[in-house]
């Protein structure tokens, strides 16, 4: 799950990035509206956390522009301005949710999970795929009735495959979901994580589709 954070306040941004990374999200952080638009033009994100008050181009314009280009990435707006009109304008411009600063990181996490669930068309928070059960709230993974301990990258990889159930994801697609711009990705990083996942789950849990990518075997 890759998230774009658009936030010009360094302290708030640092706290959010730390919090999200500890939950296993790949996070890209930009500090102004123009950089946000460029990032959104070039990369597919699972979600955007968008501050409304930004230097230069403000958040509302970034959002309007995004929706005008038919980009439906879920957007959670954050604002220090606790006025009803800001919230209404943001939601009318296509935001999916909002938080008023200062907000609690746990609440941010819960809202992110809800938005990701909604955008994936899931009403049920628990993901069940045959022998596999994933609880995104606790990040608990059960395979064949046994709890499995995964690293954050392994978890993110498995989650991506489980969410796109039955759909083959290429190495490039998985890399885009797991790593931000700053990451130095080894050419076989995804293969290594897949290898570890198979060891922890089972050899036949993830199928390699030659020349295409990987798919969860349920
Ligand atoms: Ca701001």
PDB file of N, CA and C in Angstrom, residues 84-178:
ATOM      1  N   UNK A  84     -16.977  24.823   8.812  1.00  0.00           N
ATOM      2  CA  UNK A  84     -17.859  23.917   8.076  1.00  0.00           C
ATOM      3  C   UNK A  84     -17.671  24.084   6.570  1.00  0.00           C
ATOM      4  N   UNK A  85     -17.461  25.327   6.135  1.00  0.00           N
ATOM      5  CA  UNK A  85     -17.393  25.566   4.685  1.00  0.00           C
ATOM      6  C   UNK A  85     -16.198  24.862   4.049  1.00  0.00           C
ATOM      7  N   UNK A  86     -15.048  24.809   4.769  1.00  0.00           N
ATOM      8  CA  UNK A  86     -13.870  24.116   4.242  1.00  0.00           C
ATOM      9  C   UNK A  86     -14.150  22.645   4.011  1.00  0.00           C
ATOM     10  N   UNK A  87     -14.772  22.042   5.026  1.00  0.00           N
ATOM     11  CA  UNK A  87     -15.073  20.613   4.931  1.00  0.00           C
ATOM     12  C   UNK A  87     -16.020  20.351   3.770  1.00  0.00           C
ATOM     13  N   UNK A  88     -17.069  21.184   3.697  1.00  0.00           N
ATOM     14  CA  UNK A  88     -18.062  20.988   2.641  1.00  0.00           C
ATOM     15  C   UNK A  88     -17.415  21.172   1.270  1.00  0.00           C
ATOM     16  N   UNK A  89     -16.601  22.220   1.143  1.00  0.00           N
ATOM     17  CA  UNK A  89     -15.967  22.484  -0.152  1.00  0.00           C
ATOM     18  C   UNK A  89     -15.056  21.322  -0.551  1.00  0.00           C
ATOM     19  N   UNK A  90     -14.318  20.797   0.440  1.00  0.00           N
ATOM     20  CA  UNK A  90     -13.423  19.670   0.181  1.00  0.00           C
ATOM     21  C   UNK A  90     -14.181  18.431  -0.246  1.00  0.00           C
ATOM     22  N   UNK A  91     -15.244  18.128   0.476  1.00  0.00           N
ATOM     23  CA  UNK A  91     -16.023  16.928   0.143  1.00  0.00           C
ATOM     24  C   UNK A  91     -16.705  17.093  -1.208  1.00  0.00           C
ATOM     25  N   UNK A  92     -17.199  18.308  -1.464  1.00  0.00           N
ATOM     26  CA  UNK A  92     -17.839  18.557  -2.763  1.00  0.00           C
ATOM     27  C   UNK A  92     -16.836  18.453  -3.908  1.00  0.00           C
ATOM     28  N   UNK A  93     -15.574  18.772  -3.622  1.00  0.00           N
ATOM     29  CA  UNK A  93     -14.551  18.711  -4.673  1.00  0.00           C
ATOM     30  C   UNK A  93     -14.071  17.281  -4.908  1.00  0.00           C
ATOM     31  N   UNK A  94     -14.574  16.337  -4.116  1.00  0.00           N
ATOM     32  CA  UNK A  94     -14.230  14.938  -4.387  1.00  0.00           C
ATOM     33  C   UNK A  94     -13.393  14.270  -3.318  1.00  0.00           C
ATOM     34  N   UNK A  95     -13.237  14.917  -2.138  1.00  0.00           N
ATOM     35  CA  UNK A  95     -12.529  14.245  -1.047  1.00  0.00           C
ATOM     36  C   UNK A  95     -13.422  13.136  -0.503  1.00  0.00           C
ATOM     37  N   UNK A  96     -12.792  12.080   0.035  1.00  0.00           N
ATOM     38  CA  UNK A  96     -13.551  10.946   0.542  1.00  0.00           C
ATOM     39  C   UNK A  96     -13.745  11.021   2.049  1.00  0.00           C
ATOM     40  N   UNK A  97     -12.884  11.779   2.716  1.00  0.00           N
ATOM     41  CA  UNK A  97     -12.993  11.914   4.167  1.00  0.00           C
ATOM     42  C   UNK A  97     -12.145  13.120   4.561  1.00  0.00           C
ATOM     43  N   UNK A  98     -12.256  13.541   5.825  1.00  0.00           N
ATOM     44  CA  UNK A  98     -11.430  14.653   6.279  1.00  0.00           C
ATOM     45  C   UNK A  98     -11.087  14.475   7.746  1.00  0.00           C
ATOM     46  N   UNK A  99     -10.007  15.110   8.164  1.00  0.00           N
ATOM     47  CA  UNK A  99      -9.636  15.169   9.579  1.00  0.00           C
ATOM     48  C   UNK A  99      -9.258  16.609   9.898  1.00  0.00           C
ATOM     49  N   UNK A 100      -9.675  17.062  11.088  1.00  0.00           N
ATOM     50  CA  UNK A 100      -9.313  18.398  11.549  1.00  0.00           C
ATOM     51  C   UNK A 100      -8.064  18.284  12.427  1.00  0.00           C
ATOM     52  N   UNK A 101      -7.075  19.126  12.142  1.00  0.00           N
ATOM     53  CA  UNK A 101      -5.855  19.129  12.956  1.00  0.00           C
ATOM     54  C   UNK A 101      -6.113  19.836  14.282  1.00  0.00           C
ATOM     55  N   UNK A 102      -5.484  19.425  15.360  1.00  0.00           N
ATOM     56  CA  UNK A 102      -4.615  18.246  15.426  1.00  0.00           C
ATOM     57  C   UNK A 102      -5.445  16.974  15.541  1.00  0.00           C
ATOM     58  N   UNK A 103      -4.940  15.904  14.915  1.00  0.00           N
ATOM     59  CA  UNK A 103      -5.694  14.658  15.004  1.00  0.00           C
ATOM     60  C   UNK A 103      -4.800  13.551  15.559  1.00  0.00           C
ATOM     61  N   UNK A 104      -5.431  12.511  15.975  1.00  0.00           N
ATOM     62  CA  UNK A 104      -4.744  11.380  16.588  1.00  0.00           C
ATOM     63  C   UNK A 104      -4.285  10.420  15.492  1.00  0.00           C
ATOM     64  N   UNK A 105      -3.056   9.924  15.598  1.00  0.00           N
ATOM     65  CA  UNK A 105      -2.540   9.021  14.562  1.00  0.00           C
ATOM     66  C   UNK A 105      -3.348   7.728  14.456  1.00  0.00           C
ATOM     67  N   UNK A 106      -3.857   7.273  15.589  1.00  0.00           N
ATOM     68  CA  UNK A 106      -4.676   6.053  15.554  1.00  0.00           C
ATOM     69  C   UNK A 106      -5.960   6.283  14.758  1.00  0.00           C
ATOM     70  N   UNK A 107      -6.513   7.490  14.915  1.00  0.00           N
ATOM     71  CA  UNK A 107      -7.727   7.786  14.158  1.00  0.00           C
ATOM     72  C   UNK A 107      -7.404   7.890  12.667  1.00  0.00           C
ATOM     73  N   UNK A 108      -6.269   8.502  12.354  1.00  0.00           N
ATOM     74  CA  UNK A 108      -5.848   8.574  10.957  1.00  0.00           C
ATOM     75  C   UNK A 108      -5.724   7.160  10.378  1.00  0.00           C
ATOM     76  N   UNK A 109      -5.070   6.263  11.115  1.00  0.00           N
ATOM     77  CA  UNK A 109      -4.890   4.883  10.638  1.00  0.00           C
ATOM     78  C   UNK A 109      -6.229   4.203  10.388  1.00  0.00           C
ATOM     79  N   UNK A 110      -7.151   4.379  11.319  1.00  0.00           N
ATOM     80  CA  UNK A 110      -8.459   3.730  11.183  1.00  0.00           C
ATOM     81  C   UNK A 110      -9.199   4.259   9.958  1.00  0.00           C
ATOM     82  N   UNK A 111      -9.102   5.569   9.750  1.00  0.00           N
ATOM     83  CA  UNK A 111      -9.795   6.147   8.578  1.00  0.00           C
ATOM     84  C   UNK A 111      -9.144   5.703   7.278  1.00  0.00           C
ATOM     85  N   UNK A 112      -7.818   5.569   7.287  1.00  0.00           N
ATOM     86  CA  UNK A 112      -7.119   5.073   6.099  1.00  0.00           C
ATOM     87  C   UNK A 112      -7.589   3.652   5.779  1.00  0.00           C
ATOM     88  N   UNK A 113      -7.649   2.817   6.783  1.00  0.00           N
ATOM     89  CA  UNK A 113      -8.098   1.429   6.558  1.00  0.00           C
ATOM     90  C   UNK A 113      -9.515   1.405   5.989  1.00  0.00           C
ATOM     91  N   UNK A 114     -10.378   2.260   6.551  1.00  0.00           N
ATOM     92  CA  UNK A 114     -11.765   2.292   6.072  1.00  0.00           C
ATOM     93  C   UNK A 114     -11.830   2.746   4.610  1.00  0.00           C
ATOM     94  N   UNK A 115     -11.021   3.754   4.269  1.00  0.00           N
ATOM     95  CA  UNK A 115     -11.031   4.260   2.887  1.00  0.00           C
ATOM     96  C   UNK A 115     -10.481   3.220   1.919  1.00  0.00           C
ATOM     97  N   UNK A 116      -9.413   2.533   2.328  1.00  0.00           N
ATOM     98  CA  UNK A 116      -8.823   1.515   1.458  1.00  0.00           C
ATOM     99  C   UNK A 116      -9.803   0.361   1.243  1.00  0.00           C
ATOM    100  N   UNK A 117     -10.511   0.038   2.319  1.00  0.00           N
ATOM    101  CA  UNK A 117     -11.511  -1.029   2.234  1.00  0.00           C
ATOM    102  C   UNK A 117     -12.620  -0.637   1.266  1.00  0.00           C
ATOM    103  N   UNK A 118     -13.087   0.595   1.431  1.00  0.00           N
ATOM    104  CA  UNK A 118     -14.176   1.079   0.574  1.00  0.00           C
ATOM    105  C   UNK A 118     -13.722   1.126  -0.886  1.00  0.00           C
ATOM    106  N   UNK A 119     -12.487   1.599  -1.118  1.00  0.00           N
ATOM    107  CA  UNK A 119     -12.051   1.738  -2.514  1.00  0.00           C
ATOM    108  C   UNK A 119     -11.828   0.368  -3.151  1.00  0.00           C
ATOM    109  N   UNK A 120     -11.568  -0.655  -2.318  1.00  0.00           N
ATOM    110  CA  UNK A 120     -11.415  -2.008  -2.861  1.00  0.00           C
ATOM    111  C   UNK A 120     -12.762  -2.716  -2.942  1.00  0.00           C
ATOM    112  N   UNK A 121     -13.826  -2.025  -2.548  1.00  0.00           N
ATOM    113  CA  UNK A 121     -15.157  -2.614  -2.634  1.00  0.00           C
ATOM    114  C   UNK A 121     -15.413  -3.663  -1.573  1.00  0.00           C
ATOM    115  N   UNK A 122     -14.736  -3.532  -0.425  1.00  0.00           N
ATOM    116  CA  UNK A 122     -14.941  -4.501   0.640  1.00  0.00           C
ATOM    117  C   UNK A 122     -15.715  -3.867   1.788  1.00  0.00           C
ATOM    118  N   UNK A 123     -16.812  -4.504   2.210  1.00  0.00           N
ATOM    119  CA  UNK A 123     -17.543  -4.013   3.368  1.00  0.00           C
ATOM    120  C   UNK A 123     -16.966  -4.637   4.629  1.00  0.00           C
ATOM    121  N   UNK A 124     -16.500  -5.896   4.490  1.00  0.00           N
ATOM    122  CA  UNK A 124     -15.980  -6.636   5.623  1.00  0.00           C
ATOM    123  C   UNK A 124     -14.509  -6.286   5.852  1.00  0.00           C
ATOM    124  N   UNK A 125     -14.128  -5.882   7.059  1.00  0.00           N
ATOM    125  CA  UNK A 125     -12.715  -5.543   7.282  1.00  0.00           C
ATOM    126  C   UNK A 125     -11.768  -6.734   7.164  1.00  0.00           C
ATOM    127  N   UNK A 126     -12.253  -7.943   7.390  1.00  0.00           N
ATOM    128  CA  UNK A 126     -11.389  -9.128   7.332  1.00  0.00           C
ATOM    129  C   UNK A 126     -11.329  -9.651   5.896  1.00  0.00           C
ATOM    130  N   UNK A 127     -10.115  -9.968   5.429  1.00  0.00           N
ATOM    131  CA  UNK A 127      -9.960 -10.537   4.085  1.00  0.00           C
ATOM    132  C   UNK A 127      -9.800 -12.047   4.218  1.00  0.00           C
ATOM    133  N   UNK A 128     -10.673 -12.791   3.576  1.00  0.00           N
ATOM    134  CA  UNK A 128     -10.570 -14.255   3.605  1.00  0.00           C
ATOM    135  C   UNK A 128     -10.404 -14.785   2.193  1.00  0.00           C
ATOM    136  N   UNK A 129      -9.343 -15.541   1.987  1.00  0.00           N
ATOM    137  CA  UNK A 129      -9.052 -16.135   0.672  1.00  0.00           C
ATOM    138  C   UNK A 129      -8.653 -17.591   0.883  1.00  0.00           C
ATOM    139  N   UNK A 130      -9.619 -18.479   0.838  1.00  0.00           N
ATOM    140  CA  UNK A 130      -9.307 -19.889   1.035  1.00  0.00           C
ATOM    141  C   UNK A 130      -8.670 -20.145   2.392  1.00  0.00           C
ATOM    142  N   UNK A 131      -7.424 -20.628   2.357  1.00  0.00           N
ATOM    143  CA  UNK A 131      -6.723 -20.986   3.599  1.00  0.00           C
ATOM    144  C   UNK A 131      -6.200 -19.763   4.347  1.00  0.00           C
ATOM    145  N   UNK A 132      -6.305 -18.608   3.695  1.00  0.00           N
ATOM    146  CA  UNK A 132      -5.658 -17.405   4.221  1.00  0.00           C
ATOM    147  C   UNK A 132      -6.676 -16.412   4.785  1.00  0.00           C
ATOM    148  N   UNK A 133      -6.385 -15.885   5.979  1.00  0.00           N
ATOM    149  CA  UNK A 133      -7.201 -14.825   6.555  1.00  0.00           C
ATOM    150  C   UNK A 133      -6.280 -13.686   6.977  1.00  0.00           C
ATOM    151  N   UNK A 134      -6.637 -12.463   6.573  1.00  0.00           N
ATOM    152  CA  UNK A 134      -5.843 -11.298   6.958  1.00  0.00           C
ATOM    153  C   UNK A 134      -6.751 -10.316   7.686  1.00  0.00           C
ATOM    154  N   UNK A 135      -6.294  -9.853   8.841  1.00  0.00           N
ATOM    155  CA  UNK A 135      -7.014  -8.801   9.552  1.00  0.00           C
ATOM    156  C   UNK A 135      -6.199  -7.508   9.426  1.00  0.00           C
ATOM    157  N   UNK A 136      -6.626  -6.576   8.557  1.00  0.00           N
ATOM    158  CA  UNK A 136      -5.830  -5.370   8.317  1.00  0.00           C
ATOM    159  C   UNK A 136      -5.725  -4.462   9.542  1.00  0.00           C
ATOM    160  N   UNK A 137      -6.651  -4.578  10.487  1.00  0.00           N
ATOM    161  CA  UNK A 137      -6.597  -3.725  11.674  1.00  0.00           C
ATOM    162  C   UNK A 137      -5.451  -4.143  12.587  1.00  0.00           C
ATOM    163  N   UNK A 138      -5.336  -5.452  12.819  1.00  0.00           N
ATOM    164  CA  UNK A 138      -4.276  -5.951  13.702  1.00  0.00           C
ATOM    165  C   UNK A 138      -3.068  -6.426  12.904  1.00  0.00           C
ATOM    166  N   UNK A 139      -3.214  -6.518  11.593  1.00  0.00           N
ATOM    167  CA  UNK A 139      -2.205  -7.032  10.673  1.00  0.00           C
ATOM    168  C   UNK A 139      -1.867  -8.488  11.000  1.00  0.00           C
ATOM    169  N   UNK A 140      -2.852  -9.175  11.525  1.00  0.00           N
ATOM    170  CA  UNK A 140      -2.673 -10.583  11.845  1.00  0.00           C
ATOM    171  C   UNK A 140      -2.953 -11.426  10.600  1.00  0.00           C
ATOM    172  N   UNK A 141      -2.088 -12.408  10.365  1.00  0.00           N
ATOM    173  CA  UNK A 141      -2.238 -13.301   9.218  1.00  0.00           C
ATOM    174  C   UNK A 141      -2.396 -14.734   9.725  1.00  0.00           C
ATOM    175  N   UNK A 142      -3.455 -15.386   9.282  1.00  0.00           N
ATOM    176  CA  UNK A 142      -3.687 -16.781   9.634  1.00  0.00           C
ATOM    177  C   UNK A 142      -3.638 -17.596   8.339  1.00  0.00           C
ATOM    178  N   UNK A 143      -2.838 -18.654   8.341  1.00  0.00           N
ATOM    179  CA  UNK A 143      -2.786 -19.532   7.171  1.00  0.00           C
ATOM    180  C   UNK A 143      -2.974 -20.960   7.642  1.00  0.00           C
ATOM    181  N   UNK A 144      -3.945 -21.649   7.069  1.00  0.00           N
ATOM    182  CA  UNK A 144      -4.270 -23.023   7.499  1.00  0.00           C
ATOM    183  C   UNK A 144      -4.504 -23.097   9.009  1.00  0.00           C
ATOM    184  N   UNK A 145      -5.155 -22.077   9.553  1.00  0.00           N
ATOM    185  CA  UNK A 145      -5.481 -22.093  10.980  1.00  0.00           C
ATOM    186  C   UNK A 145      -4.342 -21.699  11.910  1.00  0.00           C
ATOM    187  N   UNK A 146      -3.167 -21.386  11.323  1.00  0.00           N
ATOM    188  CA  UNK A 146      -2.019 -21.031  12.167  1.00  0.00           C
ATOM    189  C   UNK A 146      -1.649 -19.564  11.959  1.00  0.00           C
ATOM    190  N   UNK A 147      -1.313 -18.904  13.044  1.00  0.00           N
ATOM    191  CA  UNK A 147      -0.866 -17.523  12.964  1.00  0.00           C
ATOM    192  C   UNK A 147       0.534 -17.479  12.340  1.00  0.00           C
ATOM    193  N   UNK A 148       0.752 -16.531  11.416  1.00  0.00           N
ATOM    194  CA  UNK A 148       2.039 -16.431  10.725  1.00  0.00           C
ATOM    195  C   UNK A 148       2.627 -15.045  10.981  1.00  0.00           C
ATOM    196  N   UNK A 149       3.896 -15.004  11.366  1.00  0.00           N
ATOM    197  CA  UNK A 149       4.564 -13.723  11.607  1.00  0.00           C
ATOM    198  C   UNK A 149       5.286 -13.291  10.325  1.00  0.00           C
ATOM    199  N   UNK A 150       4.929 -12.111   9.816  1.00  0.00           N
ATOM    200  CA  UNK A 150       5.535 -11.619   8.578  1.00  0.00           C
ATOM    201  C   UNK A 150       6.252 -10.300   8.824  1.00  0.00           C
ATOM    202  N   UNK A 151       7.281 -10.035   8.028  1.00  0.00           N
ATOM    203  CA  UNK A 151       7.895  -8.709   8.058  1.00  0.00           C
ATOM    204  C   UNK A 151       6.907  -7.735   7.407  1.00  0.00           C
ATOM    205  N   UNK A 152       7.171  -6.427   7.574  1.00  0.00           N
ATOM    206  CA  UNK A 152       6.201  -5.460   7.041  1.00  0.00           C
ATOM    207  C   UNK A 152       6.119  -5.527   5.510  1.00  0.00           C
ATOM    208  N   UNK A 153       7.250  -5.797   4.844  1.00  0.00           N
ATOM    209  CA  UNK A 153       7.216  -5.905   3.378  1.00  0.00           C
ATOM    210  C   UNK A 153       6.496  -7.186   2.940  1.00  0.00           C
ATOM    211  N   UNK A 154       6.746  -8.253   3.660  1.00  0.00           N
ATOM    212  CA  UNK A 154       6.056  -9.511   3.330  1.00  0.00           C
ATOM    213  C   UNK A 154       4.542  -9.324   3.499  1.00  0.00           C
ATOM    214  N   UNK A 155       4.183  -8.655   4.595  1.00  0.00           N
ATOM    215  CA  UNK A 155       2.764  -8.408   4.841  1.00  0.00           C
ATOM    216  C   UNK A 155       2.166  -7.565   3.702  1.00  0.00           C
ATOM    217  N   UNK A 156       2.859  -6.499   3.348  1.00  0.00           N
ATOM    218  CA  UNK A 156       2.346  -5.610   2.303  1.00  0.00           C
ATOM    219  C   UNK A 156       2.183  -6.352   0.974  1.00  0.00           C
ATOM    220  N   UNK A 157       3.129  -7.205   0.681  1.00  0.00           N
ATOM    221  CA  UNK A 157       3.090  -7.982  -0.554  1.00  0.00           C
ATOM    222  C   UNK A 157       1.908  -8.957  -0.549  1.00  0.00           C
ATOM    223  N   UNK A 158       1.757  -9.660   0.554  1.00  0.00           N
ATOM    224  CA  UNK A 158       0.663 -10.626   0.665  1.00  0.00           C
ATOM    225  C   UNK A 158      -0.690  -9.910   0.609  1.00  0.00           C
ATOM    226  N   UNK A 159      -0.757  -8.771   1.303  1.00  0.00           N
ATOM    227  CA  UNK A 159      -1.997  -7.998   1.310  1.00  0.00           C
ATOM    228  C   UNK A 159      -2.357  -7.560  -0.113  1.00  0.00           C
ATOM    229  N   UNK A 160      -1.366  -7.086  -0.851  1.00  0.00           N
ATOM    230  CA  UNK A 160      -1.611  -6.623  -2.230  1.00  0.00           C
ATOM    231  C   UNK A 160      -2.154  -7.765  -3.088  1.00  0.00           C
ATOM    232  N   UNK A 161      -1.571  -8.944  -2.938  1.00  0.00           N
ATOM    233  CA  UNK A 161      -2.022 -10.096  -3.737  1.00  0.00           C
ATOM    234  C   UNK A 161      -3.415 -10.548  -3.295  1.00  0.00           C
ATOM    235  N   UNK A 162      -3.661 -10.520  -1.981  1.00  0.00           N
ATOM    236  CA  UNK A 162      -4.956 -10.972  -1.469  1.00  0.00           C
ATOM    237  C   UNK A 162      -6.065 -10.001  -1.861  1.00  0.00           C
ATOM    238  N   UNK A 163      -5.727  -8.727  -1.851  1.00  0.00           N
ATOM    239  CA  UNK A 163      -6.739  -7.732  -2.180  1.00  0.00           C
ATOM    240  C   UNK A 163      -7.148  -7.829  -3.647  1.00  0.00           C
ATOM    241  N   UNK A 164      -6.175  -8.080  -4.509  1.00  0.00           N
ATOM    242  CA  UNK A 164      -6.477  -8.238  -5.932  1.00  0.00           C
ATOM    243  C   UNK A 164      -6.631  -9.724  -6.226  1.00  0.00           C
ATOM    244  N   UNK A 165      -7.549 -10.316  -5.522  1.00  0.00           N
ATOM    245  CA  UNK A 165      -7.739 -11.759  -5.565  1.00  0.00           C
ATOM    246  C   UNK A 165      -7.898 -12.289  -6.992  1.00  0.00           C
ATOM    247  N   UNK A 166      -7.073 -13.246  -7.365  1.00  0.00           N
ATOM    248  CA  UNK A 166      -7.215 -13.869  -8.679  1.00  0.00           C
ATOM    249  C   UNK A 166      -6.602 -13.061  -9.814  1.00  0.00           C
ATOM    250  N   UNK A 167      -6.077 -11.870  -9.486  1.00  0.00           N
ATOM    251  CA  UNK A 167      -5.474 -11.044 -10.532  1.00  0.00           C
ATOM    252  C   UNK A 167      -3.952 -11.143 -10.415  1.00  0.00           C
ATOM    253  N   UNK A 168      -3.312 -11.367 -11.550  1.00  0.00           N
ATOM    254  CA  UNK A 168      -1.858 -11.474 -11.568  1.00  0.00           C
ATOM    255  C   UNK A 168      -1.265 -10.070 -11.481  1.00  0.00           C
ATOM    256  N   UNK A 169      -0.344  -9.878 -10.544  1.00  0.00           N
ATOM    257  CA  UNK A 169       0.330  -8.581 -10.425  1.00  0.00           C
ATOM    258  C   UNK A 169       1.784  -8.736 -10.856  1.00  0.00           C
ATOM    259  N   UNK A 170       2.231  -7.813 -11.674  1.00  0.00           N
ATOM    260  CA  UNK A 170       3.602  -7.897 -12.172  1.00  0.00           C
ATOM    261  C   UNK A 170       4.580  -7.439 -11.095  1.00  0.00           C
ATOM    262  N   UNK A 171       5.849  -7.755 -11.300  1.00  0.00           N
ATOM    263  CA  UNK A 171       6.867  -7.313 -10.358  1.00  0.00           C
ATOM    264  C   UNK A 171       6.862  -5.785 -10.237  1.00  0.00           C
ATOM    265  N   UNK A 172       6.715  -5.103 -11.378  1.00  0.00           N
ATOM    266  CA  UNK A 172       6.726  -3.634 -11.357  1.00  0.00           C
ATOM    267  C   UNK A 172       5.530  -3.090 -10.555  1.00  0.00           C
ATOM    268  N   UNK A 173       4.376  -3.720 -10.732  1.00  0.00           N
ATOM    269  CA  UNK A 173       3.196  -3.274  -9.980  1.00  0.00           C
ATOM    270  C   UNK A 173       3.397  -3.473  -8.478  1.00  0.00           C
ATOM    271  N   UNK A 174       3.988  -4.607  -8.124  1.00  0.00           N
ATOM    272  CA  UNK A 174       4.227  -4.880  -6.702  1.00  0.00           C
ATOM    273  C   UNK A 174       5.272  -3.924  -6.144  1.00  0.00           C
ATOM    274  N   UNK A 175       6.318  -3.654  -6.916  1.00  0.00           N
ATOM    275  CA  UNK A 175       7.346  -2.705  -6.460  1.00  0.00           C
ATOM    276  C   UNK A 175       6.724  -1.339  -6.206  1.00  0.00           C
ATOM    277  N   UNK A 176       5.827  -0.925  -7.112  1.00  0.00           N
ATOM    278  CA  UNK A 176       5.211   0.392  -6.967  1.00  0.00           C
ATOM    279  C   UNK A 176       4.366   0.468  -5.697  1.00  0.00           C
ATOM    280  N   UNK A 177       3.761  -0.651  -5.329  1.00  0.00           N
ATOM    281  CA  UNK A 177       2.936  -0.672  -4.120  1.00  0.00           C
ATOM    282  C   UNK A 177       3.772  -0.722  -2.846  1.00  0.00           C
ATOM    283  N   UNK A 178       4.947  -1.332  -2.941  1.00  0.00           N
ATOM    284  CA  UNK A 178       5.726  -1.595  -1.723  1.00  0.00           C
ATOM    285  C   UNK A 178       6.798  -0.561  -1.406  1.00  0.00           C
TER     286      UNK A 178
END
